Structures are given as structure tokens and as C-alpha cells.
Amino acid sequence: MATTKGTLGLLIQMADGLAAQFGSNCEIVIHDLKKKDFEHSIVYIINGHVSNRKLDDGPSAIVIETLNKNPEALKDQLAYLTKTKDGRILKSSTMYIRTEDDKVQYIFSLNYDITGLMTIHSALDSLISTPEESTAKKPKQITSNVNDILDDLIDQSVALIGKPVALMTKEEKVDAIRFLNDAGAFLVTKSGDKISAFFNISKFTLYSYIDAATKTEGNN
């Protein structure tokens, strides 16, 4: 197998080739999971204008999820939809680059801007669609820093419960915090302060909720 330096060199070669093949609408990003400062995980990016990210920017939600999961449970995610802050829709694929002992060293991601194509598709669809329309999955937000990711995960936790924090029971708050824990939210620096303030609980209570959520998972 190629050395770490050789692996990154090969990934960069592939990124340049794919970008040349598919043009300026195709962004390719390489995240290095070996970096101690994971909040600046991007080590190579081409056509960064697609998501408005640059070298040394922070991880995506996919990176945080990767760091929080058993490597054996990770599978490449291919051809899913993501969304930029300015509303453009991307067709994305995420591939995990592993060592011989199955540790994930790099994440190799492709994001192709299909916004223009979707506009054409929408125009055609209005002519050929029937009343029975399928519900599409909501595209995942692409972020450039961990604070944006944390805000998005908190919003998702509230949506999961289906009511504002002020109306949540203790059990519902535990469920929301279980979701945040599973999603890797607590890997973000000082996330505990923000999450405990958002749910109007103390740091001590937050840790007890995390413990309760973990024990519940263990009993499932």
C-alpha cells in the first residue's frame, strides 16, 4: 500500500484529473483526519468557489460523524444531495480512504453544482409531472466551520423532538441530546457550554443526560 505521503499525492492527482474532466462546477475536497487540529481538516481543495471553502477550512458534518463512529461502520456515501449557504444544490459523494488496519486517514469528497440542471429539470417536470409526486430528501447543508455545524445539529435535534425547548420534557431533552451525541456534536470545542445554555440546563445536568442517553442505547 502507498505511504501516507504517497496516498495524499495520489488523491491530489485524482482530484486534479476529475476536476479537469468535469469542469469548474465540480469541487473536490480532501480532508486529513490525522491532523490534531481537526477544525482545519481541509488539506486540498479545487474549485472551492462551489461551496465557498478554502484550504485549512473546517470539517463538514460528514467529517465529524466519521470521527465519532467505529471505522467498521462507515460506508462510502455516493450521489446524495447537499446544499450551500447561498442555496445552490450539489450532487455529492464521500469516500473514506483507509490504512491497512482499516483506520480512516482521509476523506475524498466530490460536490457537483447541479443548480442549473435542476432549473431545467423543474421546467420539464412541470410539463410531465402527475399529482402523485414523491417527496425528496432534504439536501444536507455544507458548512465551512464547526460552529455552523453545531448550530445545524442543534436545529436538527429540536426538529427531531417536534417542539420548542421550553415545552420539552426531561425525557425529550435526553432524546435530543442523544441525537447530538450520536452525531458527534460534543467533539466541537466548548459545545457543552452552548448546548447546555440552549436547553436551559446546567453543565452537570447535561452530562447526566448524556450518561442517561448512553445507558439507554446500551440497553437497546
CSV table of C-alpha atoms in Angstrom, one decimal:
chain,number,residue,atom,x,y,z
A,1,MET,CA,0.0,0.0,0.0
A,2,ALA,CA,1.2,3.6,-0.7
A,3,THR,CA,2.8,5.5,2.1
A,4,THR,CA,0.8,8.3,3.8
A,5,LYS,CA,2.7,10.9,1.7
A,6,GLY,CA,2.2,8.8,-1.4
A,7,THR,CA,-1.5,8.3,-0.6
A,8,LEU,CA,-2.1,12.1,-0.4
A,9,GLY,CA,-0.2,12.6,-3.6
A,10,LEU,CA,-2.3,10.0,-5.4
A,11,LEU,CA,-5.5,11.6,-4.1
A,12,ILE,CA,-4.4,15.0,-5.3
A,13,GLN,CA,-3.6,13.6,-8.7
A,14,MET,CA,-7.0,12.1,-8.9
A,15,ALA,CA,-8.6,15.3,-7.7
A,16,ASP,CA,-6.9,17.3,-10.4
A,17,GLY,CA,-7.9,14.8,-13.1
A,18,LEU,CA,-11.5,14.7,-12.1
A,19,ALA,CA,-11.8,18.5,-11.9
A,20,ALA,CA,-10.3,18.7,-15.4
A,21,GLN,CA,-12.7,16.1,-16.6
A,22,PHE,CA,-15.9,17.6,-15.1
A,23,GLY,CA,-15.0,21.3,-15.2
A,24,SER,CA,-15.4,24.2,-12.8
A,25,ASN,CA,-18.8,23.1,-11.4
A,26,CYS,CA,-17.1,20.1,-9.8
A,27,GLU,CA,-15.5,20.8,-6.4
A,28,ILE,CA,-13.1,18.2,-4.9
A,29,VAL,CA,-12.1,18.3,-1.3
A,30,ILE,CA,-9.6,16.2,0.7
A,31,HIS,CA,-9.9,16.1,4.5
A,32,ASP,CA,-7.0,14.8,6.5
A,33,LEU,CA,-8.2,13.0,9.7
A,34,LYS,CA,-4.7,12.6,11.1
A,35,LYS,CA,-4.4,16.3,11.8
A,36,LYS,CA,-4.5,17.1,15.6
A,37,ASP,CA,-6.5,20.3,14.8
A,38,PHE,CA,-9.4,18.7,13.1
A,39,GLU,CA,-11.2,22.1,12.9
A,40,HIS,CA,-8.9,22.8,10.0
A,41,SER,CA,-9.2,19.5,8.2
A,42,ILE,CA,-9.1,20.5,4.5
A,43,VAL,CA,-5.6,19.8,3.1
A,44,TYR,CA,-6.5,20.1,-0.6
A,45,ILE,CA,-9.4,21.7,-2.5
A,46,ILE,CA,-10.0,22.5,-6.1
A,47,ASN,CA,-12.9,24.6,-7.4
A,48,GLY,CA,-13.6,25.8,-3.9
A,49,HIS,CA,-15.9,28.5,-5.2
A,50,VAL,CA,-18.6,25.9,-5.4
A,51,SER,CA,-19.1,25.7,-1.6
A,52,ASN,CA,-17.1,28.9,-0.8
A,53,ARG,CA,-14.5,26.9,1.1
A,54,LYS,CA,-10.7,27.1,1.0
A,55,LEU,CA,-7.5,25.3,2.3
A,56,ASP,CA,-7.5,24.8,6.1
A,57,ASP,CA,-11.2,25.4,6.4
A,58,GLY,CA,-13.1,23.3,8.9
A,59,PRO,CA,-14.7,19.9,8.6
A,60,SER,CA,-18.1,19.1,7.3
A,61,ALA,CA,-20.8,17.3,9.2
A,62,ILE,CA,-19.5,14.1,7.5
A,63,VAL,CA,-16.1,14.6,9.0
A,64,ILE,CA,-17.4,15.0,12.5
A,65,GLU,CA,-19.7,12.0,12.0
A,66,THR,CA,-16.7,10.0,10.8
A,67,LEU,CA,-14.6,10.9,13.9
A,68,ASN,CA,-17.5,9.8,16.2
A,69,LYS,CA,-18.1,6.4,14.6
A,70,ASN,CA,-16.5,3.0,14.6
A,71,PRO,CA,-14.5,2.8,11.3
A,72,GLU,CA,-16.0,-0.6,10.5
A,73,ALA,CA,-19.5,1.0,10.5
A,74,LEU,CA,-18.5,3.7,7.9
A,75,LYS,CA,-19.5,3.1,4.3
A,76,ASP,CA,-18.9,5.4,1.3
A,77,GLN,CA,-21.8,7.7,0.7
A,78,LEU,CA,-22.4,8.2,-3.0
A,79,ALA,CA,-24.6,10.5,-5.1
A,80,TYR,CA,-26.5,12.3,-2.3
A,81,LEU,CA,-27.7,15.9,-2.3
A,82,THR,CA,-26.2,18.7,-0.3
A,83,LYS,CA,-26.8,22.5,-0.2
A,84,THR,CA,-24.6,25.6,0.1
A,85,LYS,CA,-25.3,28.6,2.3
A,86,ASP,CA,-26.4,30.6,-0.7
A,87,GLY,CA,-28.9,27.9,-1.7
A,88,ARG,CA,-27.2,26.0,-4.6
A,89,ILE,CA,-27.8,22.3,-4.8
A,90,LEU,CA,-24.9,19.9,-5.1
A,91,LYS,CA,-24.7,16.2,-6.0
A,92,SER,CA,-22.1,14.9,-3.6
A,93,SER,CA,-20.1,11.7,-3.0
A,94,THR,CA,-17.9,10.9,0.1
A,95,MET,CA,-15.3,8.2,0.1
A,96,TYR,CA,-13.2,7.0,3.0
A,97,ILE,CA,-9.5,6.4,2.4
A,98,ARG,CA,-8.2,3.8,4.8
A,99,THR,CA,-5.0,2.3,6.1
A,100,GLU,CA,-4.3,-1.5,6.0
A,101,ASP,CA,-5.6,-1.7,9.6
A,102,ASP,CA,-8.9,-0.1,8.5
A,103,LYS,CA,-8.4,3.3,10.1
A,104,VAL,CA,-9.8,6.2,8.0
A,105,GLN,CA,-6.9,8.6,7.1
A,106,TYR,CA,-8.6,10.8,4.5
A,107,ILE,CA,-12.0,11.7,3.2
A,108,PHE,CA,-12.2,12.3,-0.5
A,109,SER,CA,-15.3,14.3,-1.5
A,110,LEU,CA,-16.9,15.4,-4.8
A,111,ASN,CA,-19.5,18.1,-4.9
A,112,TYR,CA,-21.0,18.9,-8.3
A,113,ASP,CA,-23.2,22.0,-8.7
A,114,ILE,CA,-26.4,20.9,-10.3
A,115,THR,CA,-28.4,24.0,-9.6
A,116,GLY,CA,-28.6,25.0,-13.3
A,117,LEU,CA,-29.6,21.5,-14.3
A,118,MET,CA,-32.3,21.4,-11.7
A,119,THR,CA,-33.8,24.6,-13.1
A,120,ILE,CA,-34.1,22.8,-16.4
A,121,HIS,CA,-35.4,19.7,-14.8
A,122,SER,CA,-38.0,21.8,-12.9
A,123,ALA,CA,-39.2,23.4,-16.1
A,124,LEU,CA,-39.6,20.0,-17.8
A,125,ASP,CA,-41.1,18.4,-14.7
A,126,SER,CA,-43.9,21.0,-14.6
A,127,LEU,CA,-44.9,19.7,-18.1
A,128,ILE,CA,-44.7,16.0,-17.4
A,129,SER,CA,-45.4,15.5,-13.7
A,130,THR,CA,-48.6,13.9,-12.3
A,131,PRO,CA,-50.4,14.8,-9.0
A,132,GLU,CA,-48.7,11.8,-7.3
A,133,GLU,CA,-45.3,13.4,-6.5
A,134,SER,CA,-42.6,11.7,-4.5
A,135,THR,CA,-41.1,13.5,-1.5
A,136,ALA,CA,-37.4,14.1,-2.0
A,137,LYS,CA,-34.8,14.0,0.8
A,138,LYS,CA,-33.8,17.4,2.1
A,139,PRO,CA,-30.2,18.2,1.0
A,140,LYS,CA,-27.6,18.4,3.7
A,141,GLN,CA,-26.1,21.8,4.4
A,142,ILE,CA,-22.4,22.2,3.5
A,143,THR,CA,-20.5,24.2,6.1
A,144,SER,CA,-17.1,25.6,6.4
A,145,ASN,CA,-16.6,25.8,10.2
A,146,VAL,CA,-17.6,23.7,13.2
A,147,ASN,CA,-19.8,26.4,14.8
A,148,ASP,CA,-22.1,26.3,11.7
A,149,ILE,CA,-22.3,22.5,12.0
A,150,LEU,CA,-23.1,22.7,15.7
A,151,ASP,CA,-25.9,25.2,15.1
A,152,ASP,CA,-27.3,22.9,12.4
A,153,LEU,CA,-27.2,19.8,14.6
A,154,ILE,CA,-29.0,21.7,17.4
A,155,ASP,CA,-31.7,22.7,14.9
A,156,GLN,CA,-32.0,19.1,13.8
A,157,SER,CA,-32.3,17.9,17.4
A,158,VAL,CA,-35.2,20.3,18.0
A,159,ALA,CA,-36.9,19.2,14.7
A,160,LEU,CA,-36.5,15.6,15.8
A,161,ILE,CA,-38.5,16.3,19.0
A,162,GLY,CA,-41.0,18.5,17.2
A,163,LYS,CA,-41.5,21.1,19.8
A,164,PRO,CA,-39.5,24.2,21.2
A,165,VAL,CA,-37.1,23.6,24.1
A,166,ALA,CA,-39.4,25.4,26.6
A,167,LEU,CA,-42.1,22.7,26.0
A,168,MET,CA,-39.8,19.7,26.2
A,169,THR,CA,-39.9,17.2,29.0
A,170,LYS,CA,-36.8,15.8,30.6
A,171,GLU,CA,-37.1,12.6,28.5
A,172,GLU,CA,-37.5,14.7,25.3
A,173,LYS,CA,-34.3,16.7,26.2
A,174,VAL,CA,-32.5,13.4,26.8
A,175,ASP,CA,-33.6,12.2,23.3
A,176,ALA,CA,-32.4,15.5,21.7
A,177,ILE,CA,-29.1,15.2,23.5
A,178,ARG,CA,-28.8,11.6,22.5
A,179,PHE,CA,-29.1,12.7,18.8
A,180,LEU,CA,-26.4,15.3,19.3
A,181,ASN,CA,-24.1,12.8,21.0
A,182,ASP,CA,-24.6,10.3,18.2
A,183,ALA,CA,-23.9,13.0,15.6
A,184,GLY,CA,-20.6,13.9,17.2
A,185,ALA,CA,-21.7,17.4,18.4
A,186,PHE,CA,-19.6,17.1,21.6
A,187,LEU,CA,-16.4,16.8,19.5
A,188,VAL,CA,-16.7,20.5,18.8
A,189,THR,CA,-14.7,22.7,21.2
A,190,LYS,CA,-16.9,24.2,24.0
A,191,SER,CA,-20.0,22.6,22.5
A,192,GLY,CA,-21.1,21.6,26.1
A,193,ASP,CA,-21.5,25.3,27.1
A,194,LYS,CA,-23.6,26.2,24.0
A,195,ILE,CA,-25.8,23.1,24.2
A,196,SER,CA,-26.5,23.4,28.0
A,197,ALA,CA,-27.3,27.1,27.5
A,198,PHE,CA,-29.6,26.3,24.6
A,199,PHE,CA,-31.5,23.6,26.5
A,200,ASN,CA,-31.5,25.8,29.7
A,201,ILE,CA,-29.8,23.2,31.8
A,202,SER,CA,-26.6,23.2,33.8
A,203,LYS,CA,-23.4,21.5,32.6
A,204,PHE,CA,-23.8,18.9,35.4
A,205,THR,CA,-27.3,18.1,34.1
A,206,LEU,CA,-26.1,18.0,30.5
A,207,TYR,CA,-23.5,15.3,31.4
A,208,SER,CA,-26.2,13.3,33.3
A,209,TYR,CA,-28.4,13.5,30.3
A,210,ILE,CA,-25.5,12.2,28.1
A,211,ASP,CA,-25.0,9.4,30.5
A,212,ALA,CA,-28.7,8.6,30.5
A,213,ALA,CA,-28.8,8.6,26.7
A,214,THR,CA,-25.7,6.3,26.5
A,215,LYS,CA,-27.1,3.8,29.0
A,216,THR,CA,-30.4,3.7,27.1
A,217,GLU,CA,-28.6,2.9,23.9
A,218,GLY,CA,-26.7,0.2,25.7
A,219,ASN,CA,-29.9,-1.5,26.7
A,220,ASN,CA,-31.4,-1.4,23.2
